[in-house]
Coordinates of C-alpha atoms and ligand atoms in Angstrom, one line a residue:
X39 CA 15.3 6.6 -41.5
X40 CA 13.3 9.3 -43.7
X41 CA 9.7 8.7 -43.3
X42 CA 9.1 7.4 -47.3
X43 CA 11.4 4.2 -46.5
X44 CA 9.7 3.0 -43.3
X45 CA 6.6 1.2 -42.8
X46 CA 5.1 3.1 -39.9
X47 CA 4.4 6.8 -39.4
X48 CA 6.5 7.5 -35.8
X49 CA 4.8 10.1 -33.3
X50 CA 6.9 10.9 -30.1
X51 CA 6.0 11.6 -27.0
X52 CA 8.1 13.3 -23.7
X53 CA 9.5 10.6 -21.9
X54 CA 9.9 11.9 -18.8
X55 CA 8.9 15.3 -17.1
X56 CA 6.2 17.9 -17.0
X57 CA 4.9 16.9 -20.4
X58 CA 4.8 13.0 -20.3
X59 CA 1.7 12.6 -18.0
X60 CA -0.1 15.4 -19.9
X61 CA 0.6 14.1 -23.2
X62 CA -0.2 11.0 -22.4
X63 CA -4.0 11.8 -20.9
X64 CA -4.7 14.1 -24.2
X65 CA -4.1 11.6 -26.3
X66 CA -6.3 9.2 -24.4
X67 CA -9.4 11.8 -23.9
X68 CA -9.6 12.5 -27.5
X69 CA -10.0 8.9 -28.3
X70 CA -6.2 7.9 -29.5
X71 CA -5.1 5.9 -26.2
X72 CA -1.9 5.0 -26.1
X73 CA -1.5 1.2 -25.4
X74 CA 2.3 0.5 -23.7
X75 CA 2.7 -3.1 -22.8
X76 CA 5.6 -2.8 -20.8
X77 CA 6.5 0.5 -19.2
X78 CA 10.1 -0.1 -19.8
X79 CA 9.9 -0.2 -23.4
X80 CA 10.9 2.5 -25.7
X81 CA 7.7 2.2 -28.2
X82 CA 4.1 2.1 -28.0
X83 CA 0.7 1.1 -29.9
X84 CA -2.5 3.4 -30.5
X85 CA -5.2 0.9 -31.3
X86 CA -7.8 3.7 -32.8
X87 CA -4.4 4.7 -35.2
X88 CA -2.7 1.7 -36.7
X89 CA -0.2 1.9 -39.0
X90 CA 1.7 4.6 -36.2
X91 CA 4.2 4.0 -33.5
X92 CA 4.7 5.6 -30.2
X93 CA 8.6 6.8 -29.2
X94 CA 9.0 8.4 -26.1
X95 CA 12.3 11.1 -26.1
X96 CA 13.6 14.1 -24.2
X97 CA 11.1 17.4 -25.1
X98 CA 14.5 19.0 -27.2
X99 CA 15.1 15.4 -28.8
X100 CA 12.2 15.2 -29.8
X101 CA 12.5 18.7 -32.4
X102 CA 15.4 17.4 -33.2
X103 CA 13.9 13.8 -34.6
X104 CA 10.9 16.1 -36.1
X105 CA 13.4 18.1 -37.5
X106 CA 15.7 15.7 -39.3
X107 CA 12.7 13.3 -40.1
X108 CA 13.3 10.3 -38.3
X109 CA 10.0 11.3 -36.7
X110 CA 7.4 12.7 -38.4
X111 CA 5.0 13.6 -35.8
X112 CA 6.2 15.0 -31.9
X113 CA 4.5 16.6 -28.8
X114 CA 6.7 18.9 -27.1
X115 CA 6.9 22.5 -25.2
X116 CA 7.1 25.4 -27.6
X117 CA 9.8 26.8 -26.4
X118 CA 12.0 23.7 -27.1
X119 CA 10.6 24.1 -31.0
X120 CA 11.4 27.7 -30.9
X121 CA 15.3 26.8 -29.5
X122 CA 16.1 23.9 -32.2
X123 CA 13.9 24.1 -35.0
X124 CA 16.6 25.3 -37.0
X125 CA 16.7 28.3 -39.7
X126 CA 14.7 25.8 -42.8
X127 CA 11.3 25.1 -42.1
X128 CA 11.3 21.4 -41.8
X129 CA 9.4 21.9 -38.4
X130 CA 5.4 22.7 -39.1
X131 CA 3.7 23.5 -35.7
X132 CA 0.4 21.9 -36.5
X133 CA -1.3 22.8 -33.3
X134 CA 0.1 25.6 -30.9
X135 CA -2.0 25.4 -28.1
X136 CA -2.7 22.4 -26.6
X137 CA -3.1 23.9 -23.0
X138 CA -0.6 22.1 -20.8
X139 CA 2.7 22.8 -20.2
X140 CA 2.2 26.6 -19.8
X141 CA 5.6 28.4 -18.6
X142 CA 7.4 31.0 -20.2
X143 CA 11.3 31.7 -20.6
X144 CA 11.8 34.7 -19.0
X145 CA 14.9 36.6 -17.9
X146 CA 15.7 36.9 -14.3
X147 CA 17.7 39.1 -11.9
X148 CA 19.0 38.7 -8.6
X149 CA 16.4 40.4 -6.1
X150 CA 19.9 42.5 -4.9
X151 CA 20.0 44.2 -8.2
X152 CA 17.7 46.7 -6.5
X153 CA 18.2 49.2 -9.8
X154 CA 17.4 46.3 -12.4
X155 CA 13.5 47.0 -12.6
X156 CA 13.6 47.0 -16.7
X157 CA 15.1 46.0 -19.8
X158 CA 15.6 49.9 -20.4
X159 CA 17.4 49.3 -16.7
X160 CA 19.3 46.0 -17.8
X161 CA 20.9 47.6 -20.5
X162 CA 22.3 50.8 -18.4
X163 CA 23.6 48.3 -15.9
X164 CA 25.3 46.2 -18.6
X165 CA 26.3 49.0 -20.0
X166 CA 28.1 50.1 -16.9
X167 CA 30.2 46.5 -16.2
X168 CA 33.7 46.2 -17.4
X169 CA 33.1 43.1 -19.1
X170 CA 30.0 41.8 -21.2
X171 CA 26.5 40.5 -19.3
X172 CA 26.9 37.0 -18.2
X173 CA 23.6 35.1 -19.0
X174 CA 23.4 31.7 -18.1
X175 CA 20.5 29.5 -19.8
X176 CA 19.7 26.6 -22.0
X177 CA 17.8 28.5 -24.5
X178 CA 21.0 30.1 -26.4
X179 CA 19.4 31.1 -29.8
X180 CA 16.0 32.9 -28.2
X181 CA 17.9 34.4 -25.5
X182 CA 20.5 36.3 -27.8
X183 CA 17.9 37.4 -30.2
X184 CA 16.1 38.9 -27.5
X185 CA 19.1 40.7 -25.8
X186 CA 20.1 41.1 -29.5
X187 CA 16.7 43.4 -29.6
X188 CA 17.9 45.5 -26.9
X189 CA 21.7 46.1 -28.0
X190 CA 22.6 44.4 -24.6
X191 CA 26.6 43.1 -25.1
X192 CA 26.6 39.5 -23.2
X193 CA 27.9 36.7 -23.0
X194 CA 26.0 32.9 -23.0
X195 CA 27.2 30.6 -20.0
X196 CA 25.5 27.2 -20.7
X197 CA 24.2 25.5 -17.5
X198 CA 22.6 21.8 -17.3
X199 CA 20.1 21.3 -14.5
X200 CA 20.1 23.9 -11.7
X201 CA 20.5 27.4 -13.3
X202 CA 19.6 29.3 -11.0
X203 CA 22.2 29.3 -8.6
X204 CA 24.5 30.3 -11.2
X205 CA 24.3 34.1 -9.9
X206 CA 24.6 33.0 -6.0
X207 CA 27.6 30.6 -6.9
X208 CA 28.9 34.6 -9.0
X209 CA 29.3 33.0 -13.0
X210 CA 26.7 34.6 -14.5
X211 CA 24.6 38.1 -13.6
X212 CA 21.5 37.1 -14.5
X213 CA 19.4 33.8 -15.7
X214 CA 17.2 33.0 -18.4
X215 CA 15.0 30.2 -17.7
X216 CA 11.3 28.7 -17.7
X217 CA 8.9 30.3 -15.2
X218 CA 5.8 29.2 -14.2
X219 CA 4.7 29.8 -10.4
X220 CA 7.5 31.7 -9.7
X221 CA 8.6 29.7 -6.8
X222 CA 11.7 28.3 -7.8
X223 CA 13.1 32.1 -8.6
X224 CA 12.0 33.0 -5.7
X225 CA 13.5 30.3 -3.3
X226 CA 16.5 31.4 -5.5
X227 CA 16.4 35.3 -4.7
X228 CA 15.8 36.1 -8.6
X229 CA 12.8 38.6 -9.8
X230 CA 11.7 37.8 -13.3
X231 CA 12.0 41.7 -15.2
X232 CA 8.3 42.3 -16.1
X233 CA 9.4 42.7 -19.4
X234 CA 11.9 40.7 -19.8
X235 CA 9.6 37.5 -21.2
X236 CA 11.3 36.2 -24.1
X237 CA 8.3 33.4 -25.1
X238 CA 4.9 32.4 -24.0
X239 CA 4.9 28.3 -24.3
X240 CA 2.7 25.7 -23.6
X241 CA 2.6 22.0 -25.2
X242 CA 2.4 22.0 -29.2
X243 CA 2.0 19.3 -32.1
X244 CA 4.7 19.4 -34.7
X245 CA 5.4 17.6 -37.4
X246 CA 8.2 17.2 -40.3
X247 CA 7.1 18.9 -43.5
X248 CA 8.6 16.8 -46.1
X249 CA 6.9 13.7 -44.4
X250 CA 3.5 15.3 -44.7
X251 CA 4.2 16.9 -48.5
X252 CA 5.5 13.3 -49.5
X253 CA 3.6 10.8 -47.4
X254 CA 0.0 10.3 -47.5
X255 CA -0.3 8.0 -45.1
X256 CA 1.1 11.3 -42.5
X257 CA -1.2 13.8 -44.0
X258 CA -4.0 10.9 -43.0
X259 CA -2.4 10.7 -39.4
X260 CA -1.9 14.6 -39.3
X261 CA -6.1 14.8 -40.4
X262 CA -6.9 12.4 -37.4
X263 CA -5.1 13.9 -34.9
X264 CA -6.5 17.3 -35.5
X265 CA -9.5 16.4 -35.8
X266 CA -9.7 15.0 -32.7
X267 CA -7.5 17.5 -30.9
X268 CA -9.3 20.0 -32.2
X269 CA -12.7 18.4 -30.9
X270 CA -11.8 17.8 -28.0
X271 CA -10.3 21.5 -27.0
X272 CA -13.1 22.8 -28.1
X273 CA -15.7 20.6 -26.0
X274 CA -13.3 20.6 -22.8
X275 CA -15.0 24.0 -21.5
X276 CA -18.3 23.7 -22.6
X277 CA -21.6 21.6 -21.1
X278 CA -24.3 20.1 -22.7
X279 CA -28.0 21.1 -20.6
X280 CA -31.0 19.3 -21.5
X281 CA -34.5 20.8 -19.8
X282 CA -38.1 20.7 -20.4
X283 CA -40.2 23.9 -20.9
X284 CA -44.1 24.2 -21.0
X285 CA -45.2 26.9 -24.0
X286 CA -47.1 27.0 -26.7
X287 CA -45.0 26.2 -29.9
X288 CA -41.3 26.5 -30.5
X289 CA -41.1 29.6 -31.7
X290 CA -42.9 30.9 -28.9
X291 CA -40.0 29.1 -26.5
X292 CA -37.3 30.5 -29.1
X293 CA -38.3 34.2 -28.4
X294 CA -38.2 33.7 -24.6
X295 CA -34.8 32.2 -25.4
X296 CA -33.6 34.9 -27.4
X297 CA -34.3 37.1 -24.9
X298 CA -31.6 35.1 -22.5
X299 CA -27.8 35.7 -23.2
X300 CA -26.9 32.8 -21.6
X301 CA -28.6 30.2 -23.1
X302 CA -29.8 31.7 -26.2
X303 CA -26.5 30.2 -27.6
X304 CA -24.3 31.4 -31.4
X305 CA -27.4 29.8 -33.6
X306 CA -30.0 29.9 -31.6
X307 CA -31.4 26.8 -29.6
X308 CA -32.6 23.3 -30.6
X309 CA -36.2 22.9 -29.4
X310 CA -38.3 19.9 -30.4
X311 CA -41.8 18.9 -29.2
X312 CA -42.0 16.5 -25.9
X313 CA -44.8 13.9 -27.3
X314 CA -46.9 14.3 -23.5
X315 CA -49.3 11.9 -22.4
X316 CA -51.3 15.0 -21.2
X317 CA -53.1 16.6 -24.0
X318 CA -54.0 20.0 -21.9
X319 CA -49.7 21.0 -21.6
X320 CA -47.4 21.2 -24.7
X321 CA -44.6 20.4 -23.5
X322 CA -40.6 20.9 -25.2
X323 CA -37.4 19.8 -24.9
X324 CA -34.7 22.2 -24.9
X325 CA -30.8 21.6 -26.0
X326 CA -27.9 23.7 -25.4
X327 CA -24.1 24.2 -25.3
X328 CA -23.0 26.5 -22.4
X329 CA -19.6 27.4 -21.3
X330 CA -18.8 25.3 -17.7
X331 CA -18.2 29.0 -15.8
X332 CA -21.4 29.9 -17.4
X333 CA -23.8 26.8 -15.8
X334 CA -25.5 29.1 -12.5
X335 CA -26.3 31.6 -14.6
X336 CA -27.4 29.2 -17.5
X337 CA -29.9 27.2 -14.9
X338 CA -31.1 30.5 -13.4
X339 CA -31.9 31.6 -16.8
X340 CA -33.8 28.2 -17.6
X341 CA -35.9 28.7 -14.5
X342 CA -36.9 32.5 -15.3
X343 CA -38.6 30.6 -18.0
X344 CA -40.0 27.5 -16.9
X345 CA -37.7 25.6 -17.3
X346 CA -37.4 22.2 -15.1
X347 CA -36.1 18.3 -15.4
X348 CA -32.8 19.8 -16.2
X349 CA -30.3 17.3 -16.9
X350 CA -26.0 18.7 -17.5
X351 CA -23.8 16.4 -19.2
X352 CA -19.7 16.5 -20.2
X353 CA -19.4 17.2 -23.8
X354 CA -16.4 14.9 -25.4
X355 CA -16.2 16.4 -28.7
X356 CA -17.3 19.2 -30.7
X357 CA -16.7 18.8 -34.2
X358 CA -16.6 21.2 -37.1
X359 CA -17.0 20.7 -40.7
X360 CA -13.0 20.3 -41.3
X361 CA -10.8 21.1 -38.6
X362 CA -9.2 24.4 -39.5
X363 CA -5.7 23.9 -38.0
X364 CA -5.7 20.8 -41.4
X365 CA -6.6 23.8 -43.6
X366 CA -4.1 26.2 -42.6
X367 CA -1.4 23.3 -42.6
X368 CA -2.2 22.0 -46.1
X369 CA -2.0 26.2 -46.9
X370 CA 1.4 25.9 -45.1
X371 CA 2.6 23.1 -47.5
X372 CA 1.8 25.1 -50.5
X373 CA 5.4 26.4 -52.2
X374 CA 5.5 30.1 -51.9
X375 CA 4.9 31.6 -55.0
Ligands
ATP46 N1 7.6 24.9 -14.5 C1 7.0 24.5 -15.6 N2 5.7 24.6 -15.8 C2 5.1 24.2 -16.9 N3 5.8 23.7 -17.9 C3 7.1 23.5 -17.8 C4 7.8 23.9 -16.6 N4 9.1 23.7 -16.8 C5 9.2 23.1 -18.0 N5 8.0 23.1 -18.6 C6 7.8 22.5 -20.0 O1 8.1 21.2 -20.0 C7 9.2 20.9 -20.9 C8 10.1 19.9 -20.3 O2 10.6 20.3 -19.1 P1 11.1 19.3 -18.1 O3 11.6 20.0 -16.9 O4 10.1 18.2 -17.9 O5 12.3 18.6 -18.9 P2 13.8 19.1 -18.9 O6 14.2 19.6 -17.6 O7 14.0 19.9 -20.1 O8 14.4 17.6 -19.2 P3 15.8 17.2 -19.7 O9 16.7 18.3 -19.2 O10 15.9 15.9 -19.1 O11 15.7 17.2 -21.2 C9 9.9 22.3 -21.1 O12 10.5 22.3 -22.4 C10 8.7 23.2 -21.1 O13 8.0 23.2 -22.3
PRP47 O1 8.2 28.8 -11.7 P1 8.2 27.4 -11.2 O2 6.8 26.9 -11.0 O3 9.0 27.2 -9.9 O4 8.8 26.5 -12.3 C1 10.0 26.8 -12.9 C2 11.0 25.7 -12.8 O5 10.4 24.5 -13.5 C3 11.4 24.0 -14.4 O6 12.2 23.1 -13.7 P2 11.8 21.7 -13.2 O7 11.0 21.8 -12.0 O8 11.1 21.0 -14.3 O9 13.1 21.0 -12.8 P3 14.4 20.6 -13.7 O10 15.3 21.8 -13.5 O11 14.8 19.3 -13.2 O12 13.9 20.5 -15.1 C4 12.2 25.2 -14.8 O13 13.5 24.9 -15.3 C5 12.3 26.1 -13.5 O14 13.4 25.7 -12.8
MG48 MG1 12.8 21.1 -16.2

């Protein structure tokens, strides 16, 4: 059902898999828990976003549903989007990065092909066999394109499930598949070609374009969940550090700061006055943003200036004035002149 004859927006999830867990905690640490009565049913409730339902599909269903617009919103791997999205635009990647999921499809020769150490190598070798390159993989449409790029003759051999044996078992050459540690290639006797990487992908937010350019209510959804996955992204590597310095007046604190790269932070630190019950030490309170990797040094540099009492804290959100992922979508929307 198109999104302008139902009632509630529809935003869905991976049922199953490497991406359901991770999905699942995103949502809930930028505030838009996902409430599932039973965990047998097929739909689910997010209290901080009525007026939306939760499905829960296969990651390739689910650009599918995004696609045809019986969904309007979807989480899924990028390299899924990339396979099925189809040749007309109704798929708008709203958010590209949301760091889980990170594997990339990547083309894979068995460890004996000792003279395969390159593309520039693949193609001699294909060149060289009586019959075209055998490729087996689930990702048909990128893996042609990119053999396509390199004038390699082959031939597709579709595999569900457990591709990589397909060279030990002899029907197909080589594989193209998701990689991540490398492990199950290697358990497999396959070397991924260095540059042979078809696609970087990690998890992504999608969403139908003629639901957002004809629904309100799904640009409103599409404003909330950027903002908050935006927010959230951008807070997860960072800490908050609260410390009291002795000095004479702020400014005078500001130039030690400055001084600092550290702490001395993009606009320069907040520093208000510590109302002390001792008149003889002015005291202030300093408050900065550091990245987590960057806390020893950040403390250390607090010290070298008297700094003490300090106190680190999580940051949950850090939000900007609009989230720029909603301005470059409503850009997106825009017809092309
Ligand atoms: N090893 C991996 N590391 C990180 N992410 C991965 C890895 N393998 C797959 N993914 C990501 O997870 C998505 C789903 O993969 P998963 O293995 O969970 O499902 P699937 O095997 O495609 O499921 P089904 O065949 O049932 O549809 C992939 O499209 C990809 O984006
Ligand atoms: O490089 P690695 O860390 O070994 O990960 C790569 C493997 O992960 C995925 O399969 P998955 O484990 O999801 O199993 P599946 O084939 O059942 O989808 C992918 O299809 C590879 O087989
Ligand atoms: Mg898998």
């Amino acid at each position: 059902m198109p999104t302008e004859e139902r009632a509630l927006i529809r935003l869905s999830l991976p049922s199953k898999g490497r991406l359901a867990e991770d999905s699942f905690q995103l949502l809930e640490e930028c505030g838009l828990k996902i409430y599932k009565p039973n965990p047998r049913q097929y739909a689910a409730t997010i209290p901080a976003l009525p007026g939306l339902v939760v499905l829960f599909q296969r990651p390739g269903d689910i650009v599918s549903s995004v696609r045809d617009g019986s969904v309007d919103f979807g989480i899924t791997g990028l390299d899924v989007v990339e396979e099925f999205k189809g040749p007309n635009q109704d798929i708008l990647i709203l958010h590209e990065a949301l760091q889980f999921g990170r594997c990339d499809l990547s083309l894979a020769v068995p460890e004996s092909l000792e003279g395969v150490q390159s593309m520039l190598d693949l193609q001699v070798y294909a060149s060289r066999l009586p019959s075209p390159l055998r490729v087996a993989t689930k990702y048909p449409v990128l893996t042609t394109q990119f053999l396509n790029q390199y004038q390699i003759p082959h031939t597709l051999i579709s595999a569900e499930g457990t591709l990589e044996l397909a060279p030990t078992i002899g029907y197909a050459d080589i594989i193209s598949d998701l990689v991540s540690s490398g492990q199950t290639l290697r358990d497999n006797r396959l070397r991924p070609l260095p540059d042979g990487n078809i696609l970087h992908s990690q998890a992504v937010l999608v969403a139908n374009r003629k639901a957002l350019q004809e629904n309100p209510q799904a640009l409103q959804v599409a404003h909330t969940l950027l903002e908050y996955i935006e927010a959230h992204l951008r807070a997860a590597g960072n800490l908050a550090i609260f410390a009291n310095i002795r000095g004479e007046s702020p400014e005078a604190i500001a130039r030690l700061v400055s001084e600092k790269p550290t702490i001395r932070g993009l606009q320069g630190p907040t520093i208000s006055p510590i109302l002390s019950q001792d008149p003889t030490t002015k005291w202030f309170a300093i408050n900065i943003i550091v990245p987590r990797a960057e806390l020893g040094q950040a403390i250390n540099e607090l010290r070298s200036i008297g700094g003490s009492g300090v106190v680190v804290m999580p940051v949950t959100y850090i939000f900007e004035e609009e989230p720029p992922r909603f301005k470059a979508m409503l850009a997106a929307l825009q017809p092309k002149a």
